[in-house]
Coordinates of C-alpha atoms and ligand atoms in Angstrom, one line a residue:
Chain A
X1 CA 81.1 82.2 71.4
X2 CA 83.5 85.0 72.3
X3 CA 87.3 84.9 72.4
X4 CA 90.1 86.3 74.5
X5 CA 91.0 89.9 73.6
X6 CA 93.7 92.1 75.1
X7 CA 92.7 95.0 77.3
X8 CA 94.9 97.0 74.9
X9 CA 97.3 95.5 72.3
X10 CA 99.5 98.6 72.7
X11 CA 100.9 97.1 76.0
X12 CA 99.7 93.5 75.9
X13 CA 100.1 91.3 72.8
X14 CA 98.3 88.0 73.0
X15 CA 98.4 87.0 69.4
X16 CA 101.5 84.9 69.6
X17 CA 102.0 81.5 71.4
X18 CA 102.5 83.2 74.7
X19 CA 101.3 86.7 75.8
X20 CA 103.9 89.4 75.9
X21 CA 104.3 92.9 77.2
X22 CA 105.3 95.6 74.7
X23 CA 107.4 98.5 75.8
X24 CA 109.6 101.2 74.1
X25 CA 113.3 101.3 73.7
X26 CA 115.3 104.5 73.1
X27 CA 117.5 103.9 70.1
X28 CA 119.9 106.7 71.3
X29 CA 120.5 105.7 74.9
X30 CA 119.0 102.2 75.2
X31 CA 116.6 103.1 78.0
X32 CA 113.5 100.9 78.1
X33 CA 110.0 102.2 79.3
X34 CA 106.6 100.5 79.8
X35 CA 104.5 101.5 77.9
X36 CA 106.2 103.1 74.9
X37 CA 106.4 106.9 75.0
X38 CA 106.9 109.3 72.2
X39 CA 110.1 110.7 73.9
X40 CA 112.8 109.3 76.1
X41 CA 112.6 110.4 79.8
X42 CA 116.3 109.6 80.3
X43 CA 118.0 111.4 77.4
X44 CA 115.1 113.4 76.0
X45 CA 115.6 111.7 72.6
X46 CA 112.6 110.9 70.3
X47 CA 113.8 107.9 68.4
X48 CA 111.8 105.1 70.1
X49 CA 111.2 101.6 68.9
X50 CA 108.7 99.0 70.3
X51 CA 110.3 96.2 72.2
X52 CA 108.9 92.8 73.5
X53 CA 109.7 92.5 77.2
X54 CA 110.9 89.3 78.8
X55 CA 108.2 87.1 80.5
X56 CA 110.1 86.1 83.6
X57 CA 111.5 88.2 86.4
X58 CA 111.6 88.6 90.2
X59 CA 109.3 90.4 92.6
X60 CA 110.7 93.8 93.4
X61 CA 108.0 95.2 95.8
X62 CA 104.3 94.5 96.4
X63 CA 101.1 95.2 98.2
X64 CA 97.5 93.9 98.2
X65 CA 94.7 96.0 96.9
X66 CA 92.2 95.6 99.7
X67 CA 89.2 97.8 98.6
X68 CA 87.3 97.9 95.3
X69 CA 88.9 100.4 92.8
X70 CA 86.6 103.1 91.5
X71 CA 85.0 102.8 88.0
X72 CA 86.0 104.6 85.9
X73 CA 88.8 103.9 85.3
X74 CA 88.6 100.3 86.7
X75 CA 87.2 97.8 84.2
X76 CA 86.8 94.8 86.5
X77 CA 84.0 93.9 88.9
X78 CA 84.1 96.2 91.9
X79 CA 80.9 95.5 93.7
X80 CA 81.9 95.6 97.4
X81 CA 80.1 92.3 98.1
X82 CA 81.9 90.2 95.5
X83 CA 85.2 92.0 95.5
X84 CA 88.3 90.0 96.2
X85 CA 91.6 91.7 97.1
X86 CA 94.3 91.3 94.5
X87 CA 98.0 91.6 94.6
X88 CA 99.8 94.5 92.9
X89 CA 103.5 94.8 92.6
X90 CA 106.6 95.7 90.6
X91 CA 108.4 92.8 88.8
X92 CA 112.0 93.2 87.7
X93 CA 112.3 91.9 84.1
X94 CA 115.6 91.7 82.2
X95 CA 114.9 95.1 80.6
X96 CA 112.9 97.2 83.1
X97 CA 110.8 97.0 86.3
X98 CA 107.1 96.9 85.5
X99 CA 104.0 97.3 87.7
X100 CA 101.4 94.6 87.4
X101 CA 98.6 92.7 89.1
X102 CA 99.7 89.6 90.9
X103 CA 97.7 86.4 90.9
X104 CA 98.7 85.9 94.5
X105 CA 97.0 88.1 97.2
X106 CA 98.0 86.3 100.4
X107 CA 100.7 88.5 102.1
X108 CA 102.3 85.4 103.6
X109 CA 102.9 84.0 100.1
X110 CA 104.5 87.1 98.6
X111 CA 108.2 87.8 99.1
X112 CA 110.6 90.2 97.5
X113 CA 113.0 88.4 95.1
X114 CA 110.7 85.5 94.4
X115 CA 110.6 84.3 90.8
X116 CA 107.5 85.5 88.8
X117 CA 106.2 84.8 85.3
X118 CA 103.8 86.6 83.0
X119 CA 100.2 85.4 82.7
X120 CA 96.8 86.8 82.0
X121 CA 93.7 87.6 84.1
X122 CA 90.1 88.2 83.0
X123 CA 88.8 91.7 83.6
X124 CA 85.3 91.6 82.1
X125 CA 83.1 90.4 79.1
X126 CA 82.7 93.0 76.4
X127 CA 79.5 93.5 74.4
X128 CA 80.4 90.8 71.9
X129 CA 81.0 88.3 74.7
X130 CA 84.7 88.4 74.4
X131 CA 86.8 87.8 77.5
X132 CA 88.9 91.0 78.0
X133 CA 92.2 90.1 79.7
X134 CA 94.9 92.1 81.3
X135 CA 98.5 91.2 82.2
X136 CA 99.5 89.8 85.6
X137 CA 102.4 88.0 87.2
X138 CA 102.2 84.6 89.0
X139 CA 104.7 82.9 91.2
X140 CA 106.9 80.8 88.9
X141 CA 107.0 77.7 91.1
Chain B
X1 CA 118.2 134.3 110.6
X2 CA 118.1 137.0 107.9
X3 CA 115.2 137.1 105.4
X4 CA 113.5 139.7 103.3
X5 CA 110.0 138.4 103.8
X6 CA 107.9 137.9 106.9
X7 CA 104.6 136.3 107.7
X8 CA 102.5 138.8 109.6
X9 CA 99.1 137.3 109.7
X10 CA 97.5 133.9 109.5
X11 CA 94.0 132.6 109.1
X12 CA 92.3 129.3 108.7
X13 CA 88.9 127.7 108.1
X14 CA 88.5 124.5 110.1
X15 CA 89.4 121.3 108.2
X16 CA 87.0 118.5 107.8
X17 CA 83.6 118.1 106.0
X18 CA 81.4 121.2 105.7
X19 CA 78.1 120.5 104.0
X20 CA 76.8 123.4 102.1
X21 CA 80.0 125.5 102.3
X22 CA 82.0 125.8 99.1
X23 CA 85.7 125.4 99.1
X24 CA 86.0 129.0 98.0
X25 CA 83.9 130.3 100.9
X26 CA 86.3 128.4 103.2
X27 CA 89.2 130.2 101.4
X28 CA 87.5 133.6 101.8
X29 CA 86.9 132.9 105.5
X30 CA 90.6 132.1 105.9
X31 CA 91.5 135.4 104.1
X32 CA 89.3 137.5 106.5
X33 CA 90.9 135.8 109.5
X34 CA 94.4 136.4 108.3
X35 CA 93.7 140.1 107.6
X36 CA 92.2 140.4 111.1
X37 CA 95.3 138.7 112.5
X38 CA 97.6 141.2 110.7
X39 CA 95.4 144.1 111.7
X40 CA 94.8 145.1 108.0
X41 CA 91.8 145.1 105.7
X42 CA 91.4 143.4 102.3
X43 CA 91.8 146.9 100.7
X44 CA 95.4 147.1 102.0
X45 CA 96.6 144.1 100.1
X46 CA 98.6 144.8 96.9
X47 CA 98.5 141.3 95.5
X48 CA 97.1 137.8 96.2
X49 CA 98.2 134.3 95.1
X50 CA 95.6 131.6 95.4
X51 CA 95.7 127.9 94.8
X52 CA 93.0 125.2 94.6
X53 CA 93.0 121.8 92.9
X54 CA 89.3 121.1 92.8
X55 CA 87.3 124.1 94.2
X56 CA 87.3 126.7 91.4
X57 CA 89.5 129.5 90.2
X58 CA 90.8 131.3 93.3
X59 CA 90.7 134.8 91.7
X60 CA 86.9 134.7 91.4
X61 CA 87.0 135.0 95.2
X62 CA 87.3 138.8 94.9
X63 CA 83.6 139.0 94.4
X64 CA 83.2 137.8 98.0
X65 CA 86.0 139.9 99.4
X66 CA 85.9 143.2 97.6
X67 CA 86.7 144.3 94.0
X68 CA 89.8 146.4 94.8
X69 CA 91.6 145.8 91.5
X70 CA 94.5 144.0 93.2
X71 CA 96.8 141.6 91.2
X72 CA 95.5 138.1 91.8
X73 CA 97.5 135.1 90.4
X74 CA 96.0 131.6 90.4
X75 CA 98.4 128.6 90.9
X76 CA 97.6 124.9 90.5
X77 CA 100.5 122.6 91.1
X78 CA 99.2 119.3 92.4
X79 CA 100.0 118.6 96.0
X80 CA 102.5 121.4 96.0
X81 CA 99.7 124.0 95.2
X82 CA 99.8 125.7 98.7
X83 CA 103.5 125.8 98.8
X84 CA 103.6 127.2 95.3
X85 CA 101.2 130.0 96.3
X86 CA 103.5 130.8 99.2
X87 CA 106.7 130.7 97.2
X88 CA 105.1 132.9 94.4
X89 CA 104.1 135.5 97.1
X90 CA 107.5 135.3 98.7
X91 CA 109.2 135.9 95.3
X92 CA 106.9 138.8 94.5
X93 CA 107.9 140.6 97.7
X94 CA 111.6 139.6 97.4
X95 CA 111.7 141.0 93.9
X96 CA 110.5 144.4 95.1
X97 CA 107.2 144.2 93.2
X98 CA 105.1 144.7 96.3
X99 CA 105.3 145.3 100.0
X100 CA 102.2 143.4 101.3
X101 CA 100.4 140.4 99.9
X102 CA 98.5 137.2 100.7
X103 CA 98.9 133.5 99.9
X104 CA 95.7 131.5 99.9
X105 CA 95.0 127.8 99.6
X106 CA 91.7 126.0 99.8
X107 CA 89.9 122.9 98.6
X108 CA 87.0 120.6 98.7
X109 CA 87.1 117.0 97.5
X110 CA 84.6 114.2 97.2
X111 CA 84.9 111.2 99.6
X112 CA 87.1 108.2 98.8
X113 CA 90.6 107.8 97.5
X114 CA 91.8 110.2 94.9
X115 CA 91.2 108.6 91.5
X116 CA 91.8 109.9 88.0
X117 CA 89.2 109.4 85.2
X118 CA 91.7 110.3 82.5
X119 CA 94.4 107.8 81.5
X120 CA 97.7 108.3 83.3
X121 CA 99.7 106.7 80.6
X122 CA 99.4 106.6 76.8
X123 CA 96.7 104.3 75.4
X124 CA 97.3 104.6 71.7
X125 CA 93.6 105.0 71.0
X126 CA 92.6 101.9 73.0
X127 CA 91.3 101.2 76.5
X128 CA 92.8 102.7 79.6
X129 CA 94.8 99.6 80.4
X130 CA 96.5 101.0 83.5
X131 CA 93.6 102.3 85.5
X132 CA 91.4 99.7 83.8
X133 CA 93.5 96.9 85.2
X134 CA 93.2 98.1 88.8
X135 CA 96.4 100.2 89.1
X136 CA 96.6 104.0 89.2
X137 CA 95.4 104.0 92.8
X138 CA 97.5 106.2 95.1
X139 CA 97.3 104.0 98.3
X140 CA 99.0 101.2 96.3
X141 CA 102.0 103.3 95.7
X142 CA 102.4 104.4 99.3
X143 CA 101.9 100.8 100.5
X144 CA 104.4 99.3 98.0
X145 CA 107.0 101.9 98.9
X146 CA 106.7 101.5 102.6
X147 CA 106.5 97.7 102.4
X148 CA 109.8 97.6 100.6
X149 CA 111.3 100.2 102.9
X150 CA 110.2 98.2 106.0
X151 CA 112.0 95.1 104.8
X152 CA 115.1 96.9 103.9
X153 CA 115.4 99.1 107.0
X154 CA 113.8 97.1 109.7
X155 CA 110.6 99.2 110.3
X156 CA 107.8 97.3 112.2
X157 CA 104.0 97.4 111.8
X158 CA 103.9 98.8 115.4
X159 CA 105.9 101.8 114.2
X160 CA 103.4 102.5 111.5
X161 CA 100.7 102.4 114.2
X162 CA 102.7 104.7 116.5
X163 CA 102.8 107.4 113.8
X164 CA 99.0 107.3 113.3
X165 CA 98.4 107.2 117.1
X166 CA 100.5 110.3 117.5
X167 CA 98.7 112.1 114.7
X168 CA 95.3 111.5 116.2
X169 CA 96.5 112.4 119.7
X170 CA 97.9 115.7 118.4
X171 CA 94.8 116.3 116.4
X172 CA 92.7 115.9 119.5
X173 CA 94.4 119.0 120.9
X174 CA 93.8 121.0 117.7
X175 CA 90.5 122.8 117.5
X176 CA 90.9 123.2 113.7
X177 CA 91.5 119.5 113.1
X178 CA 89.0 117.2 111.3
X179 CA 89.5 114.1 113.4
X180 CA 89.7 114.9 117.1
X181 CA 89.4 111.4 118.5
X182 CA 92.6 109.7 119.5
X183 CA 93.1 106.1 118.4
X184 CA 95.2 103.5 120.2
X185 CA 97.9 101.6 118.3
X186 CA 95.8 98.4 118.6
X187 CA 92.7 100.1 117.1
X188 CA 94.9 101.4 114.2
X189 CA 96.4 98.0 113.6
X190 CA 93.0 96.3 113.7
X191 CA 91.2 98.6 111.3
X192 CA 90.6 97.4 107.8
X193 CA 93.7 96.5 105.7
X194 CA 93.4 98.9 102.7
X195 CA 96.7 98.2 101.1
X196 CA 99.1 95.9 103.0
X197 CA 100.8 96.9 105.3
X198 CA 98.6 100.0 105.6
X199 CA 95.3 100.0 107.5
X200 CA 92.4 102.4 107.2
X201 CA 93.4 104.5 110.3
X202 CA 96.9 104.9 109.0
X203 CA 95.6 106.9 105.9
X204 CA 94.5 110.5 105.5
X205 CA 91.3 111.2 103.6
X206 CA 90.6 113.8 101.0
X207 CA 88.9 116.6 102.8
X208 CA 88.1 120.3 102.9
X209 CA 89.6 123.5 104.4
X210 CA 91.2 126.8 103.7
X211 CA 94.3 128.7 104.9
X212 CA 95.6 132.2 104.2
X213 CA 98.9 133.9 105.1
X214 CA 99.6 137.6 105.0
X215 CA 103.2 138.4 103.9
X216 CA 105.1 141.7 104.1
X217 CA 108.6 143.0 103.6
X218 CA 110.6 142.1 106.7
X219 CA 111.6 145.8 107.3
X220 CA 107.9 146.7 107.5
X221 CA 106.7 143.7 109.5
X222 CA 106.6 145.6 112.8
X223 CA 103.7 147.7 111.4
X224 CA 101.5 144.6 111.5
X225 CA 102.7 142.3 114.3
X226 CA 105.0 142.1 117.3
X227 CA 105.9 138.5 116.4
X228 CA 106.9 138.5 112.7
X229 CA 107.9 135.0 111.5
X230 CA 110.6 135.0 108.8
X231 CA 110.3 132.9 105.7
X232 CA 113.9 131.8 105.0
X233 CA 113.2 129.3 102.2
X234 CA 110.3 128.2 100.1
X235 CA 111.4 125.7 97.5
X236 CA 109.8 123.1 95.2
X237 CA 111.3 120.4 93.1
X238 CA 110.0 117.9 90.6
X239 CA 111.3 114.3 90.2
X240 CA 114.4 113.3 88.4
X241 CA 115.0 110.2 86.2
X242 CA 114.9 107.1 88.3
X243 CA 112.8 108.3 91.3
X244 CA 110.0 106.0 92.4
X245 CA 106.7 107.9 92.2
X246 CA 102.9 107.6 92.4
X247 CA 101.4 106.0 89.3
X248 CA 104.6 104.7 87.8
X249 CA 103.8 101.8 85.4
X250 CA 107.5 101.1 85.2
X251 CA 110.8 101.9 86.9
X252 CA 114.4 102.0 85.6
X253 CA 116.9 100.0 87.4
X254 CA 119.1 103.0 88.2
X255 CA 118.8 104.2 91.8
X256 CA 118.2 108.0 92.1
X257 CA 117.0 110.3 94.8
X258 CA 113.4 111.6 94.9
X259 CA 112.2 115.2 94.8
X260 CA 112.0 115.4 98.6
X261 CA 115.7 115.0 99.1
X262 CA 116.4 117.5 96.3
X263 CA 113.9 120.1 97.7
X264 CA 115.1 119.6 101.3
X265 CA 118.8 120.1 100.4
X266 CA 118.0 123.2 98.4
X267 CA 115.9 124.7 101.2
X268 CA 118.6 124.1 103.8
X269 CA 121.2 125.6 101.5
X270 CA 119.0 128.8 101.0
X271 CA 118.4 129.1 104.8
X272 CA 122.1 128.4 105.6
X273 CA 121.2 125.9 108.3
X274 CA 121.0 122.1 108.6
X275 CA 118.4 119.5 109.8
X276 CA 120.0 119.6 113.3
X277 CA 118.9 123.3 113.7
X278 CA 115.2 122.5 113.2
X279 CA 113.0 122.6 116.4
X280 CA 109.6 121.5 114.9
X281 CA 108.7 119.9 111.6
X282 CA 105.5 119.2 109.6
X283 CA 106.1 116.4 107.1
X284 CA 103.8 115.0 104.5
X285 CA 101.9 112.1 106.1
X286 CA 99.6 110.9 103.4
X287 CA 99.7 107.7 105.5
X288 CA 102.0 106.7 108.4
X289 CA 104.6 105.1 106.2
X290 CA 105.1 108.4 104.3
X291 CA 106.0 110.3 107.6
X292 CA 108.5 107.6 108.4
X293 CA 110.2 107.7 105.0
X294 CA 110.1 111.5 104.8
X295 CA 111.9 111.8 108.1
X296 CA 115.0 110.3 106.4
X297 CA 114.4 111.9 103.0
X298 CA 114.4 115.3 104.6
X299 CA 117.6 114.6 106.4
X300 CA 116.3 114.3 110.0
X301 CA 117.6 110.7 110.5
X302 CA 119.3 107.8 108.7
X303 CA 117.1 105.1 107.1
X304 CA 116.0 102.7 109.8
X305 CA 116.6 105.1 112.8
X306 CA 112.8 105.9 112.8
X307 CA 112.1 102.6 114.5
X308 CA 113.8 103.6 117.8
X309 CA 113.0 107.3 117.4
X310 CA 109.3 106.5 117.4
X311 CA 109.7 103.9 120.2
X312 CA 111.3 106.6 122.4
X313 CA 108.8 109.2 121.5
X314 CA 111.3 111.5 120.0
X315 CA 108.8 112.9 117.5
X316 CA 106.2 113.7 120.1
X317 CA 105.3 117.3 121.0
X318 CA 107.8 117.2 124.0
X319 CA 110.3 115.0 122.1
X320 CA 113.7 115.9 120.5
X321 CA 112.1 116.7 117.1
X322 CA 108.3 117.1 117.3
X323 CA 106.7 116.1 114.0
X324 CA 103.2 116.9 112.8
X325 CA 102.2 118.7 115.9
X326 CA 98.7 119.7 114.5
X327 CA 97.9 116.1 113.7
X328 CA 99.2 116.2 110.1
X329 CA 97.2 115.0 107.1
X330 CA 96.1 112.0 109.1
X331 CA 94.0 114.1 111.6
X332 CA 93.3 117.0 109.3
X333 CA 92.5 115.3 106.0
X334 CA 94.0 116.5 102.7
X335 CA 92.4 119.4 100.9
X336 CA 95.2 119.5 98.3
X337 CA 95.3 123.3 97.8
X338 CA 95.3 124.0 101.6
X339 CA 97.5 121.3 103.0
X340 CA 100.9 122.9 102.5
X341 CA 99.7 126.2 104.0
X342 CA 98.2 124.4 107.0
X343 CA 101.7 123.2 107.8
X344 CA 103.0 126.7 107.6
X345 CA 100.1 128.0 109.7
X346 CA 100.9 125.5 112.4
X347 CA 104.6 126.4 112.4
X348 CA 103.8 130.1 112.7
X349 CA 101.6 129.3 115.8
X350 CA 104.4 127.2 117.2
X351 CA 107.1 129.9 116.7
X352 CA 104.8 132.5 118.2
X353 CA 104.3 130.3 121.2
X354 CA 100.5 130.3 120.5
X355 CA 99.8 126.6 120.0
X356 CA 98.0 126.1 123.3
X357 CA 97.9 122.6 124.7
X358 CA 100.0 121.3 121.8
X359 CA 102.7 124.0 122.1
X360 CA 106.2 122.7 121.6
X361 CA 108.2 123.5 124.8
X362 CA 111.5 125.4 125.1
X363 CA 110.7 128.3 122.8
X364 CA 111.2 126.8 119.3
X365 CA 113.0 129.1 116.8
X366 CA 113.3 127.2 113.5
X367 CA 110.4 125.3 111.9
X368 CA 110.3 123.2 108.7
X369 CA 107.4 122.1 106.4
X370 CA 107.4 119.5 103.7
X371 CA 104.7 118.4 101.2
X372 CA 104.9 115.6 98.7
X373 CA 102.5 114.4 96.1
X374 CA 101.6 113.4 92.6
X375 CA 103.2 113.3 90.1
X376 CA 106.4 113.3 92.0
X377 CA 106.7 116.9 93.4
X378 CA 107.9 118.1 96.7
X379 CA 107.8 121.5 98.5
X380 CA 109.8 122.6 101.5
X381 CA 109.7 125.8 103.6
X382 CA 111.9 126.9 106.5
X383 CA 110.6 129.5 109.0
X384 CA 112.4 131.3 111.8
X385 CA 111.8 134.0 114.4
Ligands
LIG1 ZN1 117.1 107.9 75.6

């Protein structure tokens, strides 16, 4: 029996009680990026430390992906017959605004400023039967 | 307006899909047409600058055109490739390195949205989490940006449709355009929703085509043409910290201007004029929302004014500020290396008074082009006669 594994622990840590996104924080100027880069795009410094990002935020902007993404790079199912549109948006967290999938894909149910919280969505089953998950945001209410 | 460099010949290979014709052959065709237009032969050219994103190294084209030993520089600068070919040629002449040269742009892309098979962001040795999770898709960015803009500045879905309807109408009067069938606003709104609020007919598609422009010192332009068109500015800028761009997995909370506003300001400063002096403009319309936002970013209106400008037809060919008179990317498709030069080709035609049924009335004197693309670059030119 497989288990849940992160699409990439570099950005999504699922080992704790709750999943969390991992970004980078510039020690020199405090700027936060997602993911972590080797250098700071704001001050050009190179002293960057990993940082756990907050799990709750508000929807900053959004769309709905209406056609199947190409593979590669997409890891999920993209057969035109079974494809379901999914939301994509930017969520304003306490530290930084991040782009993510949204669990809601109904335009009438998405609104800028609405409260969102971090969750996970399955992408595919790997060769060992593990459920490979990525990060997504869901409406908080 | 004063300028040291003039465009004295233009050539184009029709845009669209051309089975069995390589991108480079389309570029070479455009070169021959441009030389014919300037009344010169390939042997007369002292240098060439060529750009292509996906159709091969431009300098290998000399084997089709003639091995004359000329200086041939290849440029590859994302969506600003054509504009960079032009500005490099402009600077070569302006610096006194040569008197006569050519800027070339061509491309040929596979069908479907542009996608990258290399990770856009660091993966630390693991899976491509960004593209793998269903992001890294260009239409998403344009849709998210216009969706937010519409809410903030009161732009309607109908206005998105008006832009695409205008593009297909103008394209139907352009023999070089890919899509020559005009679509109604209803047909556009009812086509498949690709990325809310943008539908299929609001988007351009990756395509094929080639454009070439012969440039000379202004004081020698009369040798080649009776209607030299002067290049007053050719500027490109990359993004600054805080601008919202294609394939951004994160954004800072600081608000900052994008590369279009920077490039536009620099170009107007170089030319010594302002947006109010422009008689015809070609603006990057990757999809209808982009044209709307680029109207404001290039200084042609305030945010939100586009709604009534489109409603009143102010950007139609006979309007106050005609925009994308050749049908833009929406009707011509987007061969990356050729797109920026297509806009300049159209503006030269308009300033010469040679645009036929889509000619802008009242003898336009100043023309403007703007390209925008990944990863947050923008190129602007200003032409005059
Ligand atoms: Zn920093």
